[in-house]
Coordinates of N, CA, C and O and ligand atoms in Angstrom, one line a residue:
X1243 N 59.1 28.7 108.5 CA 60.3 27.5 108.5 C 61.4 27.8 108.0 O 61.6 28.6 106.7
X1244 N 62.3 27.4 108.7 CA 63.7 27.9 108.0 C 64.5 26.7 108.0 O 65.0 26.3 108.9
X1245 N 65.1 26.6 106.7 CA 65.3 25.1 106.4 C 66.5 24.9 105.2 O 66.4 26.1 104.7
X1246 N 67.4 24.4 105.6 CA 68.8 24.1 105.1 C 68.5 22.6 104.0 O 68.3 21.7 105.1
X1247 N 68.6 22.9 102.6 CA 68.7 21.5 101.6 C 70.1 21.7 101.4 O 70.9 22.5 100.3
X1248 N 70.9 20.7 101.7 CA 72.0 20.4 101.5 C 71.7 18.8 100.6 O 71.4 18.0 100.7
X1249 N 73.8 18.9 99.7 CA 73.5 17.3 99.3 C 74.6 17.8 98.0 O 74.5 18.6 98.0
X1250 N 74.7 16.5 97.4 CA 75.9 16.5 96.3 C 75.9 17.5 95.2 O 74.6 17.6 95.0
X1251 N 76.3 17.9 94.4 CA 75.9 18.5 93.1 C 75.5 17.6 92.2 O 75.8 16.6 91.8
X1252 N 74.4 17.8 91.6 CA 73.3 16.6 91.0 C 72.5 16.0 91.8 O 71.4 14.9 90.9
X1253 N 72.6 16.8 93.5 CA 71.6 15.6 94.1 C 69.7 15.5 93.9 O 68.8 15.0 94.0
X1254 N 69.5 16.8 93.0 CA 68.6 17.3 93.0 C 68.1 18.1 93.5 O 66.8 18.6 93.7
X1255 N 68.5 18.6 94.1 CA 68.6 20.3 95.3 C 67.6 20.5 94.8 O 66.6 21.6 95.5
X1256 N 68.0 21.4 93.7 CA 67.4 22.9 93.1 C 66.0 22.1 92.9 O 65.0 23.3 92.8
X1257 N 65.6 21.3 91.8 CA 64.5 20.8 91.5 C 63.0 20.3 93.0 O 62.7 21.1 92.9
X1258 N 63.9 20.4 93.9 CA 63.1 19.2 94.7 C 63.0 21.0 95.7 O 61.9 21.0 96.4
X1259 N 64.1 21.7 95.8 CA 63.9 22.6 96.2 C 62.5 23.7 96.1 O 61.8 24.1 96.9
X1260 N 62.6 23.7 94.7 CA 61.8 24.7 94.5 C 59.8 24.3 94.9 O 59.3 24.7 95.6
X1261 N 60.2 23.1 94.7 CA 58.8 22.2 95.1 C 58.4 22.5 96.9 O 57.1 22.6 97.3
X1262 N 59.7 22.1 97.2 CA 59.4 21.5 98.8 C 58.9 23.5 99.3 O 58.3 23.7 100.2
X1263 N 59.9 24.1 98.7 CA 59.5 25.6 99.1 C 58.4 26.2 99.0 O 57.5 26.5 99.7
X1264 N 57.6 25.9 97.7 CA 56.3 25.8 97.5 C 55.1 25.4 98.7 O 54.4 26.4 99.5
X1265 N 55.5 24.2 98.7 CA 54.6 23.4 100.0 C 55.3 23.9 101.3 O 53.8 24.4 102.1
X1266 N 56.0 24.1 101.6 CA 55.9 24.9 103.0 C 55.1 26.9 103.3 O 55.6 27.4 104.0
X1267 N 55.3 27.7 101.7 CA 55.1 28.5 101.7 C 56.2 29.3 102.1 O 55.9 30.5 102.8
X1268 N 57.5 29.4 101.6 CA 58.1 30.1 101.8 C 59.2 30.5 100.7 O 59.4 29.7 99.9
X1269 N 60.2 31.4 100.5 CA 60.8 31.7 99.6 C 62.0 30.6 99.0 O 62.9 30.5 100.5
X1270 N 62.3 30.2 98.2 CA 63.6 29.5 97.9 C 64.4 30.0 97.8 O 64.8 30.8 96.7
X1271 N 65.9 29.9 98.3 CA 66.6 31.2 98.4 C 68.0 30.1 97.4 O 68.5 29.1 98.6
X1272 N 68.2 30.7 96.8 CA 69.5 29.4 95.8 C 70.4 30.1 95.5 O 70.7 31.6 94.7
X1273 N 72.0 30.0 96.0 CA 72.9 30.7 95.8 C 73.1 30.9 94.3 O 73.9 31.9 93.6
X1274 N 73.4 29.8 94.0 CA 73.3 29.2 92.3 C 72.8 30.3 91.8 O 72.9 30.7 90.4
X1275 N 71.2 30.1 91.8 CA 70.5 30.9 91.0 C 70.9 32.7 91.3 O 70.8 32.7 90.0
X1276 N 71.0 32.8 92.1 CA 71.0 34.4 92.0 C 72.2 34.5 91.5 O 72.4 35.6 91.0
X1277 N 73.3 33.6 91.3 CA 74.7 33.6 91.0 C 74.8 33.6 89.7 O 75.2 34.8 89.1
X1278 N 73.9 33.1 89.0 CA 74.0 32.7 88.1 C 72.9 34.0 86.6 O 73.1 34.6 86.0
X1279 N 71.7 34.6 88.0 CA 71.1 35.4 87.3 C 72.0 36.8 87.5 O 72.2 37.6 86.1
X1280 N 73.1 36.8 88.3 CA 73.8 38.2 88.1 C 75.0 38.0 87.1 O 75.6 38.6 86.4
X1281 N 75.3 36.5 86.9 CA 76.2 36.1 85.5 C 75.4 36.5 84.3 O 75.5 37.0 83.6
X1282 N 74.2 36.5 84.4 CA 73.4 36.6 82.8 C 73.2 37.9 82.7 O 73.1 38.7 81.7
X1283 N 73.1 39.0 83.8 CA 72.8 40.3 83.8 C 73.6 41.1 83.4 O 74.0 42.4 83.1
X1284 N 75.4 40.3 83.7 CA 76.2 41.2 83.6 C 76.8 41.8 84.3 O 77.2 42.7 84.4
X1285 N 76.0 41.4 85.4 CA 76.5 42.5 86.6 C 78.1 42.8 87.0 O 78.5 42.0 86.6
X1286 N 78.6 43.8 87.7 CA 79.9 43.5 88.8 C 80.3 42.1 89.4 O 81.1 41.0 88.9
X1287 N 79.0 42.1 90.4 CA 79.0 40.9 91.2 C 79.3 39.3 89.9 O 80.6 38.7 89.9
X1288 N 78.2 39.7 89.2 CA 78.1 38.4 88.3 C 79.8 37.9 87.4 O 79.9 36.8 87.5
X1289 N 80.4 39.3 86.3 CA 81.4 39.5 86.0 C 82.7 38.6 86.9 O 83.2 37.7 86.7
X1290 N 82.4 39.0 88.5 CA 83.5 38.4 89.5 C 83.0 36.9 89.7 O 84.3 36.4 89.8
X1291 N 82.2 36.2 90.1 CA 82.0 35.2 90.0 C 81.8 34.0 88.9 O 82.6 33.2 89.6
X1292 N 81.7 34.5 87.5 CA 81.5 33.4 86.8 C 83.1 33.0 87.0 O 83.0 31.6 86.2
X1293 N 84.1 33.1 86.7 CA 85.2 32.4 86.5 C 85.5 31.1 88.0 O 85.6 30.3 86.9
X1294 N 84.8 31.7 89.1 CA 84.8 30.8 89.6 C 83.9 29.3 89.3 O 84.3 28.1 89.4
X1295 N 82.7 29.9 89.0 CA 81.9 29.0 89.0 C 81.7 27.9 87.6 O 81.6 26.6 87.7
X1296 N 82.7 29.0 86.4 CA 83.3 27.7 85.5 C 84.2 26.8 85.7 O 84.1 25.9 85.3
X1297 N 84.9 27.4 86.5 CA 85.4 26.5 87.0 C 85.6 25.2 88.4 O 86.4 24.6 88.1
X1298 N 84.2 25.5 88.4 CA 83.9 24.2 89.1 C 84.4 25.0 91.0 O 84.4 24.1 91.9
X1299 N 84.8 26.0 90.9 CA 85.8 26.5 92.4 C 84.3 27.2 92.9 O 83.1 27.7 92.1
X1300 N 84.2 26.7 94.5 CA 83.2 28.0 95.2 C 83.6 29.6 95.0 O 85.1 30.0 94.9
X1301 N 82.9 30.3 95.3 CA 82.7 32.2 94.6 C 83.4 32.6 96.3 O 82.8 31.7 97.1
X1302 N 84.4 33.2 95.5 CA 84.5 33.8 97.9 C 84.0 34.5 98.3 O 82.4 34.9 98.2
X1303 N 83.5 34.3 99.9 CA 82.8 35.0 100.6 C 82.9 36.1 100.5 O 81.7 36.1 101.3
X1304 N 83.2 37.0 100.0 CA 83.3 38.2 100.2 C 81.8 38.4 99.4 O 81.2 39.3 99.5
X1305 N 81.2 37.5 98.0 CA 80.6 37.8 97.4 C 79.2 36.6 98.0 O 78.1 37.4 98.4
X1306 N 79.2 36.2 99.0 CA 78.3 35.0 99.1 C 77.4 35.2 100.0 O 76.3 35.6 100.0
X1307 N 78.4 36.0 101.0 CA 77.7 36.2 102.5 C 76.9 37.1 102.6 O 75.7 37.2 102.9
X1308 N 77.6 38.3 101.8 CA 76.8 39.4 101.8 C 75.6 39.0 100.6 O 74.1 39.8 101.3
X1309 N 75.5 38.8 99.5 CA 74.6 38.2 98.8 C 73.2 37.4 99.8 O 71.8 37.7 99.5
X1310 N 73.8 36.5 100.6 CA 72.4 35.3 101.3 C 72.1 36.4 102.5 O 70.9 36.4 102.4
X1311 N 72.8 37.1 102.7 CA 72.1 38.5 104.6 C 71.9 39.3 103.7 O 70.3 39.5 104.2
X1312 N 71.6 39.9 102.6 CA 70.7 40.5 101.4 C 69.5 39.9 101.4 O 68.5 40.7 101.8
X1313 N 69.4 38.6 100.5 CA 68.5 38.6 100.8 C 67.4 37.5 101.8 O 66.6 38.1 101.7
X1314 N 67.8 37.6 102.8 CA 67.2 37.1 103.8 C 66.8 38.1 104.7 O 65.6 37.9 105.8
X1315 N 66.9 39.0 104.3 CA 66.7 40.7 105.0 C 65.6 41.0 104.3 O 64.9 41.9 104.9
X1316 N 65.2 40.3 102.9 CA 63.8 41.2 102.3 C 62.8 40.0 102.9 O 62.8 38.8 104.0
X1317 N 61.7 41.1 102.9 CA 60.1 40.6 103.6 C 59.7 39.4 103.6 O 59.5 38.8 104.3
X1318 N 59.7 39.1 102.1 CA 59.3 37.6 102.1 C 60.4 36.2 103.0 O 59.1 35.0 103.2
X1319 N 61.5 36.5 103.4 CA 61.8 36.1 104.0 C 61.6 35.8 105.5 O 62.1 35.1 106.6
X1320 N 60.8 36.9 106.0 CA 60.5 36.5 107.6 C 59.8 35.7 108.2 O 60.2 35.3 109.1
X1321 N 59.4 34.9 107.0 CA 58.3 33.5 107.6 C 58.9 32.3 107.3 O 58.5 31.3 107.8
X1322 N 60.2 32.8 106.6 CA 60.9 31.7 106.8 C 61.6 31.4 105.6 O 61.5 32.3 104.7
X1323 N 62.6 30.0 105.4 CA 63.4 29.8 104.1 C 63.7 28.8 103.5 O 63.9 28.1 104.4
X1324 N 64.2 28.7 102.5 CA 64.6 27.2 102.4 C 66.2 27.3 101.3 O 65.3 28.5 100.6
X1325 N 66.8 27.1 102.2 CA 68.0 27.9 101.3 C 69.1 26.8 100.7 O 68.7 25.1 101.3
X1326 N 69.3 27.1 99.5 CA 69.8 25.3 98.7 C 70.9 26.2 98.0 O 71.0 27.3 97.2
X1327 N 72.4 25.2 98.4 CA 73.1 25.7 98.4 C 74.2 27.0 98.8 O 75.0 27.4 98.9
X1328 N 73.9 27.1 100.1 CA 74.7 27.8 101.0 C 73.8 27.7 102.3 O 72.4 27.3 102.5
X1329 N 74.7 27.1 103.3 CA 76.1 27.0 103.6 C 76.6 25.9 103.0 O 76.2 25.0 102.7
X1330 N 78.3 26.3 102.3 CA 79.0 25.3 101.5 C 80.2 25.3 102.3 O 81.0 23.9 101.9
X1331 N 80.5 25.9 103.4 CA 81.9 25.8 104.1 C 81.5 26.3 105.4 O 80.1 26.3 106.4
X1332 N 82.6 25.6 106.1 CA 82.3 26.0 108.0 C 82.4 27.3 107.8 O 81.5 27.8 108.7
X1333 N 82.9 28.3 107.0 CA 82.3 29.5 107.4 C 81.4 29.9 107.3 O 81.0 31.0 107.9
X1334 N 81.0 29.3 106.2 CA 79.5 30.3 105.7 C 78.9 29.6 106.6 O 77.6 29.9 107.4
X1335 N 78.4 28.6 107.7 CA 78.2 27.9 108.5 C 78.1 29.0 109.6 O 76.6 29.8 110.5
X1336 N 78.7 29.0 110.2 CA 79.1 30.5 110.8 C 78.5 31.9 110.5 O 77.5 32.6 111.6
X1337 N 78.9 31.8 109.5 CA 78.2 33.4 109.4 C 76.4 33.2 109.0 O 76.2 34.3 110.1
X1338 N 76.2 32.4 108.5 CA 74.6 32.0 108.6 C 73.4 31.9 110.0 O 73.1 32.9 110.4
X1339 N 75.0 31.0 111.2 CA 74.1 31.5 112.1 C 73.9 32.5 112.3 O 73.5 33.0 113.4
X1340 N 75.0 33.4 112.4 CA 74.8 35.1 113.1 C 73.9 35.7 112.3 O 73.5 36.7 112.9
X1341 N 74.0 35.7 111.0 CA 73.3 36.6 110.4 C 71.4 36.0 110.7 O 70.7 37.0 111.4
X1342 N 71.0 34.7 111.2 CA 70.2 34.5 111.9 C 69.9 35.1 114.0 O 68.5 35.4 113.8
X1343 N 71.4 35.0 114.2 CA 71.2 35.1 115.4 C 70.9 36.7 115.8 O 70.1 37.1 116.5
X1344 N 71.4 37.5 114.8 CA 70.9 39.3 115.1 C 69.4 39.3 115.0 O 69.0 40.2 115.2
X1345 N 69.0 38.3 114.2 CA 67.3 38.5 113.7 C 66.9 37.9 115.5 O 65.6 37.2 115.0
X1346 N 67.5 37.1 115.9 CA 67.0 36.3 116.8 C 66.3 35.2 116.8 O 65.2 34.9 117.5
X1347 N 66.5 34.1 115.5 CA 66.2 33.2 115.1 C 67.1 32.6 114.6 O 68.1 32.6 114.9
X1348 N 66.9 31.1 114.4 CA 67.6 30.1 113.8 C 67.2 28.9 113.6 O 66.2 28.9 113.0
X1349 N 67.8 28.3 112.5 CA 67.3 27.0 111.3 C 66.7 26.1 112.2 O 66.4 26.1 114.0
X1350 N 65.7 25.6 111.5 CA 64.8 24.5 112.4 C 65.4 23.3 111.8 O 65.2 22.1 112.4
X1351 N 65.4 22.9 110.7 CA 66.6 21.7 110.0 C 66.8 22.0 108.8 O 67.0 22.4 108.1
X1352 N 68.4 21.2 108.9 CA 68.8 20.7 107.3 C 68.7 19.6 107.3 O 68.6 18.5 107.5
X1353 N 68.2 19.3 105.9 CA 68.2 17.8 105.6 C 69.1 17.9 104.2 O 69.9 18.5 103.6
X1354 N 69.7 16.5 104.7 CA 70.7 16.4 103.3 C 70.2 15.2 102.6 O 69.5 14.1 102.7
X1355 N 69.9 15.8 101.1 CA 69.8 14.7 100.3 C 71.1 13.7 99.8 O 71.7 13.7 99.7
X1356 N 70.5 12.4 100.3 CA 71.6 11.5 100.2 C 71.6 10.5 98.7 O 70.8 10.2 98.5
X1357 N 72.7 10.4 97.7 CA 72.6 9.8 96.6 C 74.0 9.3 95.8 O 74.5 9.4 96.7
X1358 N 73.9 8.4 95.3 CA 75.3 7.2 94.7 C 75.8 8.2 93.8 O 74.9 8.9 93.3
X1359 N 77.5 8.5 94.2 CA 78.0 9.3 93.3 C 77.5 9.0 91.7 O 77.6 9.9 90.8
X1360 N 77.9 7.8 91.1 CA 77.6 7.5 89.7 C 76.0 8.1 89.1 O 76.6 8.7 88.4
X1361 N 75.0 7.7 89.7 CA 73.7 8.5 89.8 C 73.7 10.1 89.6 O 73.4 10.7 88.5
X1362 N 74.5 10.7 90.8 CA 74.9 11.8 90.3 C 75.8 12.7 89.3 O 74.9 13.4 88.9
X1363 N 76.3 11.9 88.6 CA 77.5 12.2 87.6 C 76.7 12.0 86.5 O 76.2 12.8 85.2
X1364 N 75.5 11.0 86.6 CA 74.9 11.2 85.3 C 74.0 11.9 84.9 O 74.1 12.6 84.3
X1365 N 73.3 12.3 86.0 CA 72.6 13.0 86.0 C 73.0 15.1 85.5 O 72.6 15.3 85.0
X1366 N 74.3 15.2 86.5 CA 75.1 16.0 85.9 C 75.1 16.2 84.1 O 75.1 17.1 83.1
X1367 N 76.1 15.4 83.4 CA 76.0 15.1 82.2 C 74.6 15.4 81.5 O 74.6 16.1 80.4
X1368 N 73.5 14.5 81.9 CA 72.3 15.0 81.6 C 71.9 16.8 81.5 O 71.3 16.9 80.1
X1369 N 71.8 16.7 82.4 CA 71.7 18.1 82.6 C 72.5 18.8 81.7 O 71.9 19.8 81.2
X1370 N 73.8 18.8 82.2 CA 74.5 19.6 80.8 C 74.0 19.4 79.3 O 74.1 21.1 79.5
X1371 N 73.7 18.5 78.9 CA 73.0 18.9 77.7 C 71.3 19.0 77.7 O 71.6 20.0 76.3
X1372 N 71.3 19.1 79.1 CA 69.7 20.0 78.3 C 69.9 21.6 78.9 O 68.8 22.5 77.8
X1373 N 70.3 21.8 79.8 CA 70.5 23.0 80.1 C 71.4 23.9 79.3 O 71.5 25.4 79.6
X1374 N 72.6 23.2 78.7 CA 73.9 24.3 78.4 C 74.5 25.1 79.1 O 75.1 26.0 79.4
X1375 N 74.3 24.3 80.9 CA 75.1 25.1 81.7 C 77.0 25.2 81.7 O 77.3 23.9 81.5
X1376 N 77.3 25.8 81.8 CA 79.0 25.7 81.1 C 80.0 25.2 82.5 O 80.8 25.1 82.5
X1377 N 79.3 24.7 83.8 CA 80.0 24.3 84.7 C 79.6 22.8 84.7 O 79.9 22.0 86.0
X1378 N 78.6 22.4 84.0 CA 78.6 20.9 84.1 C 79.4 20.0 82.3 O 79.0 19.0 82.2
X1379 N 80.5 20.6 82.6 CA 81.6 19.6 81.6 C 82.4 18.3 82.5 O 82.3 18.8 83.5
X1380 N 83.0 17.6 82.0 CA 83.3 16.3 83.0 C 84.0 16.8 83.8 O 83.9 16.4 84.7
X1381 N 85.6 17.2 83.2 CA 86.3 17.8 84.3 C 85.5 19.0 85.5 O 85.9 18.5 86.7
X1382 N 84.4 19.9 85.5 CA 84.0 20.6 86.1 C 83.4 20.2 86.9 O 83.2 20.0 88.3
X1383 N 82.7 18.8 86.7 CA 81.3 18.1 87.2 C 82.7 17.1 88.5 O 82.3 17.1 89.8
X1384 N 83.3 16.9 88.1 CA 84.8 15.6 88.6 C 85.7 17.0 89.8 O 85.1 16.3 91.1
X1385 N 85.7 17.9 89.5 CA 85.8 19.0 90.5 C 85.1 19.5 91.5 O 85.0 19.7 92.8
X1386 N 84.1 19.9 91.1 CA 82.7 20.1 91.7 C 82.7 19.1 92.9 O 82.1 19.2 94.0
X1387 N 82.7 17.9 92.6 CA 82.4 16.8 93.5 C 83.4 16.6 95.0 O 82.9 16.6 95.8
X1388 N 84.5 16.9 94.3 CA 86.1 16.9 94.5 C 85.8 18.2 96.0 O 85.8 17.6 97.3
X1389 N 85.3 19.5 95.7 CA 85.0 20.1 96.0 C 84.1 19.9 97.4 O 84.1 20.4 98.6
X1390 N 82.9 19.4 97.0 CA 81.7 19.4 97.7 C 82.3 18.3 98.6 O 82.0 18.4 100.3
X1391 N 82.9 16.8 98.6 CA 83.2 15.6 99.8 C 84.1 17.1 100.5 O 84.0 16.3 102.0
X1392 N 85.0 17.4 100.4 CA 86.1 18.4 100.8 C 86.0 19.3 101.7 O 86.0 19.1 102.9
X1393 N 84.8 19.7 101.3 CA 84.6 21.1 102.1 C 83.0 21.0 102.3 O 82.8 21.8 103.6
X1394 N 82.1 20.6 101.6 CA 80.3 20.5 102.2 C 80.3 19.6 102.8 O 79.2 19.6 104.4
X1395 N 80.5 18.5 102.5 CA 80.3 16.9 103.7 C 80.4 17.0 104.8 O 79.7 17.1 105.7
X1396 N 81.6 17.8 105.3 CA 81.9 18.1 106.7 C 80.7 18.3 107.2 O 80.4 18.5 108.3
X1397 N 79.9 19.4 106.9 CA 79.0 20.4 107.4 C 78.0 19.5 108.2 O 77.0 19.8 108.8
X1398 N 77.3 18.0 107.4 CA 76.4 17.6 108.2 C 77.0 17.1 109.0 O 76.1 17.0 110.3
X1399 N 78.1 16.8 109.5 CA 78.5 16.5 111.4 C 78.4 17.9 112.1 O 77.7 16.9 112.8
X1400 N 78.6 18.5 111.5 CA 78.2 19.7 112.6 C 76.7 20.0 112.9 O 76.7 20.3 113.9
X1401 N 76.1 20.3 111.8 CA 74.7 19.9 111.6 C 74.2 19.0 112.8 O 73.3 18.8 113.4
X1402 N 74.6 17.8 112.8 CA 74.2 16.4 112.6 C 74.6 16.6 114.3 O 73.5 16.4 115.8
X1403 N 75.6 17.5 115.0 CA 75.7 17.2 116.6 C 75.0 18.6 117.0 O 74.4 18.3 118.3
X1404 N 74.3 19.9 116.4 CA 73.7 20.5 116.9 C 72.0 19.9 116.8 O 71.3 20.9 117.1
X1405 N 71.8 18.6 116.5 CA 70.4 17.7 116.7 C 69.9 18.3 115.6 O 68.3 18.3 115.2
X1406 N 70.1 19.3 113.6 CA 69.2 19.9 112.6 C 69.3 18.9 111.9 O 67.9 19.1 111.0
X1407 N 70.3 17.7 111.5 CA 70.5 16.9 110.7 C 68.9 15.9 110.4 O 69.0 15.2 111.2
X1408 N 68.5 16.3 109.2 CA 68.0 14.7 109.1 C 68.3 14.1 107.2 O 68.7 15.2 106.7
X1409 N 68.6 13.3 107.5 CA 69.2 12.6 105.7 C 68.0 11.9 105.3 O 67.2 10.9 106.0
X1410 N 67.7 12.3 103.6 CA 66.6 11.8 103.4 C 67.4 11.0 101.9 O 67.5 11.9 101.4
X1411 N 67.0 10.3 101.7 CA 67.0 9.5 100.4 C 66.5 9.9 98.8 O 65.6 10.0 99.0
X1412 N 67.8 10.6 98.3 CA 67.3 11.7 97.0 C 67.3 10.2 95.7 O 67.2 11.2 95.1
X1413 N 67.2 9.1 95.7 CA 67.3 8.3 94.7 C 66.0 7.9 94.4 O 64.8 7.7 95.6
X1414 N 65.7 8.0 93.1 CA 64.4 7.4 92.5 C 63.6 8.4 91.9 O 63.9 9.5 91.6
X1415 N 62.2 8.7 91.8 CA 61.3 10.0 90.9 C 61.3 10.9 91.9 O 61.7 10.5 93.2
X1416 N 61.1 12.0 91.6 CA 61.2 12.9 91.5 C 60.1 13.6 92.4 O 60.3 13.8 93.7
X1417 N 59.2 12.7 92.2 CA 58.1 12.6 92.9 C 57.9 12.2 94.4 O 57.3 12.2 95.7
X1418 N 58.2 10.7 94.4 CA 59.0 9.9 95.3 C 59.9 10.6 96.4 O 59.9 10.6 97.6
X1419 N 61.1 11.5 95.6 CA 61.6 12.3 96.6 C 61.3 13.8 97.8 O 61.2 13.4 98.1
X1420 N 59.9 13.9 96.8 CA 59.2 15.2 96.9 C 58.3 14.7 98.5 O 58.9 15.5 99.6
X1421 N 57.9 13.6 98.3 CA 57.5 12.7 99.4 C 57.6 12.4 100.3 O 57.5 12.8 102.0
X1422 N 59.1 12.8 100.8 CA 60.0 12.0 101.6 C 60.2 12.9 102.3 O 61.0 13.2 103.7
X1423 N 60.7 14.2 101.6 CA 61.2 15.4 102.2 C 60.3 16.1 102.7 O 60.6 16.4 103.9
X1424 N 59.1 15.9 102.3 CA 57.9 16.3 103.0 C 58.0 15.8 104.5 O 57.6 16.5 105.3
X1425 N 57.8 14.8 103.8 CA 57.7 13.6 105.9 C 58.7 14.2 106.8 O 58.2 14.3 107.5
X1426 N 59.9 14.0 105.7 CA 60.9 14.2 106.9 C 60.7 15.8 107.9 O 61.7 16.2 108.6
X1427 N 60.0 16.8 106.6 CA 60.3 18.3 107.0 C 58.7 18.4 108.5 O 57.9 19.1 108.3
X1428 N 58.0 17.1 108.2 CA 56.7 17.1 108.3 C 55.8 18.0 107.9 O 54.7 18.9 108.5
X1429 N 55.8 18.2 107.0 CA 54.7 19.3 105.9 C 53.7 18.5 105.5 O 54.1 17.4 104.8
Ligands
AMP2821 P1 74.8 25.3 92.8 O1 73.7 25.8 91.6 O2 74.0 25.6 94.0 O3 75.1 24.6 92.3 O4 75.8 26.5 92.0 C1 76.8 27.1 91.2 C2 77.9 27.8 91.5 O5 77.6 28.7 92.0 C3 78.4 26.9 92.7 O6 79.4 25.7 91.9 C4 79.8 27.8 93.4 O7 80.7 28.4 91.9 C5 79.0 29.1 92.9 N1 78.5 29.3 94.5 C6 76.7 28.5 94.7 N2 76.7 28.6 96.2 C7 77.7 28.9 96.5 C8 78.2 29.0 98.1 N3 77.4 29.1 99.1 N4 79.8 29.3 98.1 C9 80.5 29.7 97.1 N5 80.0 29.6 96.1 C10 78.9 28.9 95.3

């Protein structure tokens, strides 16, 4: 099963993606996690990406597209994947469609987790305190929401048009949201 999980920063995507991927028995592919691992490891890619991440900006396509292409080419992704944090722009939508088409496959479902913005910002502030993420400060949180609304929210219209989009209410307990996601995915 090839699934994309979308939703604004703080919608609980990462948490849900880990659980849902396990249920579907597919790898959880998070571009944010891969980027953070590169930052932590001090790789050239990480050093380049960090300045964008710290500002809440999207890292350049020259970094993300190759990263996703390489990850999806790994053997464990042959059975499917749950993509978290990619695509985030219309250009990335086309990139992803192309990468999959080269292998004669396509997405099965795009799930959008919907939440209310106040709740989202509250969660991000809490996460900043718990995890000390350098991109979870007040100004950066607002910037990330803005960029999401501007660049990523429009993707749902594209996927809706392709008949791939399912919307799932992201409010409530982790367990409730997981149950809704699995139901939406028929898992
Ligand atoms: P996330 O953990 O998904 O919220 O991603 C954290 C940060 O990594 C984002 O704020 C961006 O700076 C960067 N990032 C992750 N995925 C992408 C992507 N698909 N395109 C551009 N930047 C990304």
